């Protein structure tokens, strides 16, 4: 059983506003590869080769194929106990009249499938796709028509279809980053979960919370790039540590 510090549990029990930032480590135990861990998505390809507009225009079939592969994975897997614990934590906080914001860098839709309600998608959602020219939303039929050696093109104007995710060098959705920054600034407790904290501006959010006086706890299997700034670091797989947090809270 993980021993959370008394001050953490006290702060969480008395918190009126809780914000959470999640990264790919939250979905690892569902079977969704992370980016930077051994065997992660970036091991075979470099981010600059895939997750940016230049790479997409240079080789649309490669990038569209990579996202088609990731869609197949996320459609097959289930939310894990860590996702479910975060949905429970949201209910625990809001049932007491508190506010709860789940800010995610993940694009796999698993928080929504786990029942989390107030989800702020910083980097988009790969289950949504659109035409780069006319903006038409791609349908399941359009996506199903994608063949590995062809290009996924808009049936209306024949331009390329892209995933609705934020690539490197692209601005984050203004409303999402605004809401996420506000929630971080106002939070009494901030949880940074399953993220290497190397991608900005997302990785800056736990630091904003800390500077605003929040108690910031990191949940990871190893210290992240910002671990030294945390009030508490809880090491262990989130599929175990988050359900234990709920158990301790309700204890
Ligand atoms: C932008 C696409 C501004 C979607 C991704 C300073 C300020 C602002 C920007 C920058 C800056 N410095 C550099 C930049 C540019 C860049 C950036 O941050 N680069 C980094 C690499 C240095 N940022 C940007 O380009 C952003 N845009 O700032 O625009 C702008 C634009 C134009 C003009 C002016 C200004 C856009 C960033 C979004 C990039 N898109 N992905 C997709 O295909 O998924 S990034 C990618 O990394 C994912 O989105 C992912 O969410 C994100 C972070 O990775 P993590 O989620 O943390 O995953 P990772 O694998 O790294 O780590 C997993 C962690 O889990 C590990 O710590 C591991 O230990 C842990 N773990 C594993 N298993 C478990 C576990 N923990 C617990 N339990 C387990 N079981």
Short mmCIF file of C-alpha atoms and ligand atoms in Angstrom, two decimals:
data_model
loop_
_atom_site.label_atom_id
_atom_site.label_comp_id
_atom_site.label_asym_id
_atom_site.label_seq_id
_atom_site.Cartn_x
_atom_site.Cartn_y
_atom_site.Cartn_z
CA UNK A 1 0.00 0.00 0.00
CA UNK A 2 1.46 3.43 -0.92
CA UNK A 3 1.94 5.75 2.08
CA UNK A 4 0.76 9.18 0.94
CA UNK A 5 1.90 12.00 3.23
CA UNK A 6 -0.65 13.28 5.75
CA UNK A 7 -0.28 16.82 4.41
CA UNK A 8 -1.13 15.64 0.87
CA UNK A 9 -4.26 13.80 2.00
CA UNK A 10 -5.30 16.70 4.28
CA UNK A 11 -4.81 19.22 1.45
CA UNK A 12 -6.78 17.01 -0.96
CA UNK A 13 -9.61 16.46 1.56
CA UNK A 14 -9.94 20.23 2.13
CA UNK A 15 -9.34 21.25 -1.52
CA UNK A 16 -12.03 23.37 -3.19
CA UNK A 17 -10.33 23.38 -6.59
CA UNK A 18 -8.37 20.40 -7.95
CA UNK A 19 -6.59 20.30 -11.32
CA UNK A 20 -4.92 17.29 -12.91
CA UNK A 21 -2.50 17.09 -15.88
CA UNK A 22 -2.17 13.69 -17.52
CA UNK A 23 0.32 12.37 -20.07
CA UNK A 24 0.84 9.16 -21.99
CA UNK A 25 1.90 7.21 -18.87
CA UNK A 26 -1.74 7.35 -17.74
CA UNK A 27 -2.71 5.17 -20.72
CA UNK A 28 0.34 2.87 -20.69
CA UNK A 29 -1.39 0.16 -18.61
CA UNK A 30 -4.25 0.17 -21.12
CA UNK A 31 -1.73 -0.96 -23.71
CA UNK A 32 -1.30 2.41 -25.46
CA UNK A 33 2.43 2.96 -26.15
CA UNK A 34 3.92 6.12 -24.65
CA UNK A 35 6.17 8.41 -26.66
CA UNK A 36 9.53 8.45 -24.95
CA UNK A 37 9.66 5.23 -22.94
CA UNK A 38 11.68 2.29 -24.29
CA UNK A 39 9.56 0.77 -27.10
CA UNK A 40 7.47 3.97 -27.19
CA UNK A 41 6.06 5.56 -30.32
CA UNK A 42 9.02 7.86 -30.79
CA UNK A 43 11.49 4.96 -30.66
CA UNK A 44 10.67 3.87 -34.21
CA UNK A 45 10.07 7.40 -35.52
CA UNK A 46 11.29 10.83 -34.40
CA UNK A 47 8.67 13.44 -33.53
CA UNK A 48 10.08 15.70 -36.27
CA UNK A 49 9.41 12.90 -38.79
CA UNK A 50 5.78 12.55 -37.85
CA UNK A 51 4.05 15.02 -35.55
CA UNK A 52 4.41 18.23 -37.55
CA UNK A 53 2.85 19.81 -40.64
CA UNK A 54 6.04 19.67 -42.77
CA UNK A 55 6.41 15.93 -42.20
CA UNK A 56 2.71 15.49 -43.02
CA UNK A 57 2.95 17.41 -46.31
CA UNK A 58 6.22 15.70 -47.19
CA UNK A 59 4.86 12.21 -46.61
CA UNK A 60 1.10 12.22 -45.95
CA UNK A 61 0.80 8.44 -46.34
CA UNK A 62 3.40 7.80 -43.58
CA UNK A 63 1.80 10.24 -41.13
CA UNK A 64 -1.78 9.22 -41.96
CA UNK A 65 -0.73 5.56 -41.60
CA UNK A 66 0.83 6.25 -38.18
CA UNK A 67 -2.38 7.85 -36.93
CA UNK A 68 -4.51 5.08 -38.46
CA UNK A 69 -2.33 2.60 -36.51
CA UNK A 70 -2.81 4.60 -33.29
CA UNK A 71 -6.59 4.86 -33.87
CA UNK A 72 -6.74 1.08 -34.22
CA UNK A 73 -4.89 0.69 -30.89
CA UNK A 74 -7.02 3.16 -28.93
CA UNK A 75 -10.28 1.75 -30.32
CA UNK A 76 -9.26 -1.74 -29.14
CA UNK A 77 -8.07 -0.93 -25.61
CA UNK A 78 -10.03 -0.12 -22.44
CA UNK A 79 -9.58 2.61 -19.82
CA UNK A 80 -7.42 1.23 -16.99
CA UNK A 81 -7.96 1.52 -13.19
CA UNK A 82 -5.96 4.76 -13.24
CA UNK A 83 -8.43 6.39 -15.67
CA UNK A 84 -11.37 5.08 -13.62
CA UNK A 85 -9.83 6.38 -10.38
CA UNK A 86 -9.58 9.89 -11.89
CA UNK A 87 -13.26 9.78 -12.85
CA UNK A 88 -14.02 8.73 -9.25
CA UNK A 89 -11.83 11.51 -7.86
CA UNK A 90 -13.75 14.05 -9.96
CA UNK A 91 -17.02 12.81 -8.44
CA UNK A 92 -15.55 12.78 -4.92
CA UNK A 93 -14.44 16.43 -5.27
CA UNK A 94 -17.55 17.75 -7.06
CA UNK A 95 -19.93 15.89 -4.68
CA UNK A 96 -18.41 18.09 -1.96
CA UNK A 97 -19.04 21.25 -3.97
CA UNK A 98 -15.48 21.49 -5.23
CA UNK A 99 -14.30 22.04 -8.83
CA UNK A 100 -12.25 19.51 -10.81
CA UNK A 101 -10.39 19.99 -14.11
CA UNK A 102 -8.78 17.10 -15.95
CA UNK A 103 -6.24 18.60 -18.35
CA UNK A 104 -4.88 15.96 -20.70
CA UNK A 105 -2.07 15.88 -23.26
CA UNK A 106 -3.39 12.52 -24.41
CA UNK A 107 -5.32 12.25 -27.66
CA UNK A 108 -6.67 8.73 -27.04
CA UNK A 109 -10.18 9.58 -25.72
CA UNK A 110 -9.70 7.19 -22.76
CA UNK A 111 -10.52 9.73 -20.02
CA UNK A 112 -13.87 10.43 -21.68
CA UNK A 113 -14.53 6.69 -22.05
CA UNK A 114 -13.69 6.23 -18.33
CA UNK A 115 -16.42 8.71 -17.41
CA UNK A 116 -14.39 11.84 -16.68
CA UNK A 117 -16.58 14.87 -17.41
CA UNK A 118 -14.57 18.09 -17.29
CA UNK A 119 -11.79 17.05 -19.71
CA UNK A 120 -9.60 19.75 -21.28
CA UNK A 121 -7.89 18.33 -24.39
CA UNK A 122 -4.65 20.31 -24.76
CA UNK A 123 -3.36 18.38 -27.79
CA UNK A 124 -6.63 17.43 -29.48
CA UNK A 125 -8.14 14.01 -30.03
CA UNK A 126 -7.09 11.52 -32.70
CA UNK A 127 -10.62 10.14 -33.06
CA UNK A 128 -11.50 13.44 -34.78
CA UNK A 129 -10.13 14.14 -38.29
CA UNK A 130 -10.75 16.94 -40.82
CA UNK A 131 -9.84 18.20 -44.28
CA UNK A 132 -6.92 20.67 -44.27
CA UNK A 133 -8.60 22.72 -47.02
CA UNK A 134 -12.38 22.82 -46.54
CA UNK A 135 -12.40 21.78 -42.88
CA UNK A 136 -15.01 19.07 -43.44
CA UNK A 137 -15.02 16.50 -40.61
CA UNK A 138 -13.95 13.08 -41.86
CA UNK A 139 -16.49 10.30 -41.31
CA UNK A 140 -15.84 6.70 -40.27
CA UNK A 141 -16.44 5.74 -43.92
CA UNK A 142 -13.82 8.23 -45.11
CA UNK A 143 -11.30 6.81 -42.62
CA UNK A 144 -12.16 3.21 -43.51
CA UNK A 145 -11.39 4.02 -47.16
CA UNK A 146 -7.75 4.75 -46.20
CA UNK A 147 -5.40 2.26 -47.79
CA UNK A 148 -1.84 1.99 -46.51
CA UNK A 149 -0.36 2.90 -49.93
CA UNK A 150 -2.79 5.62 -50.75
CA UNK A 151 -3.49 9.04 -49.28
CA UNK A 152 -6.55 9.82 -47.20
CA UNK A 153 -8.29 12.59 -49.16
CA UNK A 154 -11.47 14.61 -48.67
CA UNK A 155 -14.40 13.27 -50.73
CA UNK A 156 -15.64 16.88 -51.09
CA UNK A 157 -12.55 18.80 -52.28
CA UNK A 158 -9.92 16.06 -52.61
CA UNK A 159 -7.41 17.75 -50.26
CA UNK A 160 -5.66 15.87 -47.45
CA UNK A 161 -7.37 14.72 -44.24
CA UNK A 162 -5.42 15.21 -40.98
CA UNK A 163 -5.96 14.17 -37.36
CA UNK A 164 -7.36 16.84 -35.05
CA UNK A 165 -4.23 16.82 -32.87
CA UNK A 166 -1.74 19.60 -32.08
CA UNK A 167 1.56 19.05 -33.89
CA UNK A 168 4.91 20.52 -32.88
CA UNK A 169 5.10 24.18 -33.79
CA UNK A 170 1.29 24.49 -33.79
CA UNK A 171 -0.60 26.62 -31.30
CA UNK A 172 -2.67 24.76 -28.74
CA UNK A 173 -6.45 25.35 -28.97
CA UNK A 174 -6.73 28.84 -27.36
CA UNK A 175 -9.74 27.98 -25.20
CA UNK A 176 -8.09 24.76 -23.96
CA UNK A 177 -4.81 26.39 -22.91
CA UNK A 178 -6.69 29.35 -21.39
CA UNK A 179 -8.97 27.09 -19.32
CA UNK A 180 -6.04 24.86 -18.35
CA UNK A 181 -3.91 27.80 -17.23
CA UNK A 182 -6.78 29.29 -15.22
CA UNK A 183 -7.53 25.93 -13.54
CA UNK A 184 -3.82 25.50 -12.70
CA UNK A 185 -3.49 29.03 -11.26
CA UNK A 186 -6.61 28.60 -9.08
CA UNK A 187 -5.96 25.02 -7.94
CA UNK A 188 -5.45 24.17 -4.26
CA UNK A 189 -4.10 20.76 -5.25
CA UNK A 190 -2.56 19.85 -8.64
CA UNK A 191 -1.73 16.28 -9.72
CA UNK A 192 0.82 15.75 -12.53
CA UNK A 193 0.25 12.19 -13.72
CA UNK A 194 2.19 9.96 -16.14
CA UNK A 195 4.00 12.72 -18.00
CA UNK A 196 7.70 13.21 -18.71
CA UNK A 197 6.97 16.96 -18.53
CA UNK A 198 9.20 17.83 -21.50
CA UNK A 199 6.56 19.26 -23.86
CA UNK A 200 5.54 22.89 -23.41
CA UNK A 201 3.38 24.77 -22.71
CA UNK A 202 1.69 21.72 -21.04
CA UNK A 203 4.69 20.98 -18.79
CA UNK A 204 4.54 24.54 -17.47
CA UNK A 205 1.11 24.00 -15.89
CA UNK A 206 2.28 22.14 -12.74
CA UNK A 207 4.84 24.92 -12.22
CA UNK A 208 2.13 27.60 -12.55
CA UNK A 209 0.10 25.72 -9.93
CA UNK A 210 3.11 25.50 -7.60
CA UNK A 211 3.85 29.22 -7.99
CA UNK A 212 0.22 29.97 -7.14
CA UNK A 213 0.58 28.07 -3.84
CA UNK A 214 -0.95 24.72 -4.77
CA UNK A 215 0.21 21.40 -3.34
CA UNK A 216 1.59 19.65 -6.46
CA UNK A 217 1.93 15.85 -6.42
CA UNK A 218 3.57 13.89 -9.23
CA UNK A 219 2.48 10.31 -10.00
CA UNK A 220 4.97 8.47 -12.20
CA UNK A 221 7.07 5.31 -12.41
CA UNK A 222 10.20 7.48 -12.38
CA UNK A 223 10.89 11.13 -11.52
CA UNK A 224 9.95 13.48 -14.39
CA UNK A 225 11.89 16.52 -15.61
CA UNK A 226 10.07 18.68 -13.02
CA UNK A 227 10.09 16.23 -10.07
CA UNK A 228 12.34 18.52 -8.02
CA UNK A 229 9.62 21.22 -8.13
CA UNK A 230 6.92 18.91 -6.78
CA UNK A 231 5.56 18.96 -3.21
CA UNK A 232 5.42 15.15 -3.34
CA UNK A 233 6.47 12.44 -5.83
CA UNK A 234 4.55 9.15 -5.70
CA UNK A 235 6.41 6.42 -7.58
CA UNK A 236 4.54 3.46 -9.01
CA UNK A 237 2.25 2.54 -11.91
CA UNK A 238 -0.81 4.81 -11.88
CA UNK A 239 -3.09 1.81 -12.41
CA UNK A 240 -2.17 0.99 -8.78
CA UNK A 241 -1.31 4.32 -7.14
CA UNK A 242 -4.45 6.23 -8.19
CA UNK A 243 -6.94 3.61 -6.96
CA UNK A 244 -4.96 3.55 -3.69
CA UNK A 245 -5.29 7.33 -3.48
CA UNK A 246 -9.09 7.00 -3.77
CA UNK A 247 -9.09 4.25 -1.12
CA UNK A 248 -7.02 6.43 1.25
CA UNK A 249 -9.28 9.46 0.64
CA UNK A 250 -12.43 7.47 1.33
CA UNK A 251 -10.80 5.65 4.27
C1 LIG B 1 3.63 25.37 -29.16
C2 LIG B 1 1.00 15.37 -31.03
C3 LIG B 1 3.74 27.59 -29.66
C4 LIG B 1 -0.25 14.68 -30.83
C5 LIG B 1 2.50 16.22 -29.40
C6 LIG B 1 8.61 26.46 -24.75
C7 LIG B 1 7.36 27.06 -24.81
C8 LIG B 1 6.50 26.77 -25.84
C9 LIG B 1 6.84 25.83 -26.82
C10 LIG B 1 8.08 25.25 -26.77
C11 LIG B 1 8.95 25.55 -25.76
N1 LIG B 1 10.09 24.84 -25.97
C12 LIG B 1 9.93 24.08 -27.08
C13 LIG B 1 8.73 24.30 -27.59
C14 LIG B 1 8.19 23.67 -28.78
C15 LIG B 1 7.47 22.36 -28.48
C16 LIG B 1 8.07 21.55 -27.39
O1 LIG B 1 7.63 21.62 -26.24
N2 LIG B 1 9.07 20.76 -27.72
C17 LIG B 1 9.69 19.93 -26.70
C18 LIG B 1 9.91 18.52 -27.27
C19 LIG B 1 10.98 20.59 -26.28
N3 LIG B 1 6.08 22.64 -28.19
C20 LIG B 1 5.23 22.80 -29.21
O2 LIG B 1 5.56 22.80 -30.39
C21 LIG B 1 3.76 23.02 -28.84
N4 LIG B 1 3.29 24.16 -29.56
O3 LIG B 1 4.21 25.59 -28.14
O4 LIG B 1 3.27 26.31 -30.02
C22 LIG B 1 3.91 28.34 -30.88
C23 LIG B 1 3.53 27.82 -32.09
C24 LIG B 1 3.70 28.57 -33.21
C25 LIG B 1 4.26 29.82 -33.10
C26 LIG B 1 4.66 30.31 -31.86
C27 LIG B 1 4.48 29.58 -30.76
C28 LIG B 1 2.93 21.83 -29.30
C29 LIG B 1 3.15 20.67 -28.39
C30 LIG B 1 2.25 19.49 -28.78
C31 LIG B 1 3.07 18.55 -29.60
N5 LIG B 1 2.28 17.38 -29.91
N6 LIG B 1 1.88 15.18 -29.87
C32 LIG B 1 0.06 13.22 -30.89
O5 LIG B 1 0.44 12.73 -31.98
O6 LIG B 1 -0.09 12.60 -29.84
S1 LIG B 1 3.61 16.03 -28.13
C33 LIG B 1 3.54 14.49 -27.41
O7 LIG B 1 4.31 14.61 -26.19
C34 LIG B 1 2.17 14.05 -26.94
O8 LIG B 1 1.14 14.99 -27.15
C35 LIG B 1 2.36 13.85 -25.44
O9 LIG B 1 1.23 14.08 -24.76
C36 LIG B 1 3.40 14.85 -25.17
C37 LIG B 1 4.09 14.72 -23.83
O10 LIG B 1 4.56 13.39 -23.69
P1 LIG B 1 4.03 12.55 -22.41
O11 LIG B 1 2.55 12.52 -22.46
O12 LIG B 1 4.64 13.08 -21.18
O13 LIG B 1 4.56 11.10 -22.77
P2 LIG B 1 6.07 10.58 -22.65
O14 LIG B 1 6.14 9.31 -23.42
O15 LIG B 1 7.03 11.68 -22.93
O16 LIG B 1 6.24 10.23 -21.08
C38 LIG B 1 5.49 9.18 -20.51
C39 LIG B 1 5.66 9.35 -19.01
O17 LIG B 1 4.83 8.38 -18.36
C40 LIG B 1 7.09 9.08 -18.53
O18 LIG B 1 7.42 10.04 -17.56
C41 LIG B 1 7.00 7.68 -17.91
O19 LIG B 1 7.91 7.53 -16.84
C42 LIG B 1 5.57 7.68 -17.41
N7 LIG B 1 4.94 6.35 -17.30
C43 LIG B 1 5.04 5.32 -18.18
N8 LIG B 1 4.25 4.29 -17.74
C44 LIG B 1 3.66 4.71 -16.58
C45 LIG B 1 4.10 6.02 -16.30
N9 LIG B 1 3.70 6.70 -15.21
C46 LIG B 1 2.84 6.07 -14.38
N10 LIG B 1 2.36 4.82 -14.59
C47 LIG B 1 2.75 4.12 -15.67
N11 LIG B 1 2.27 2.88 -15.86
#
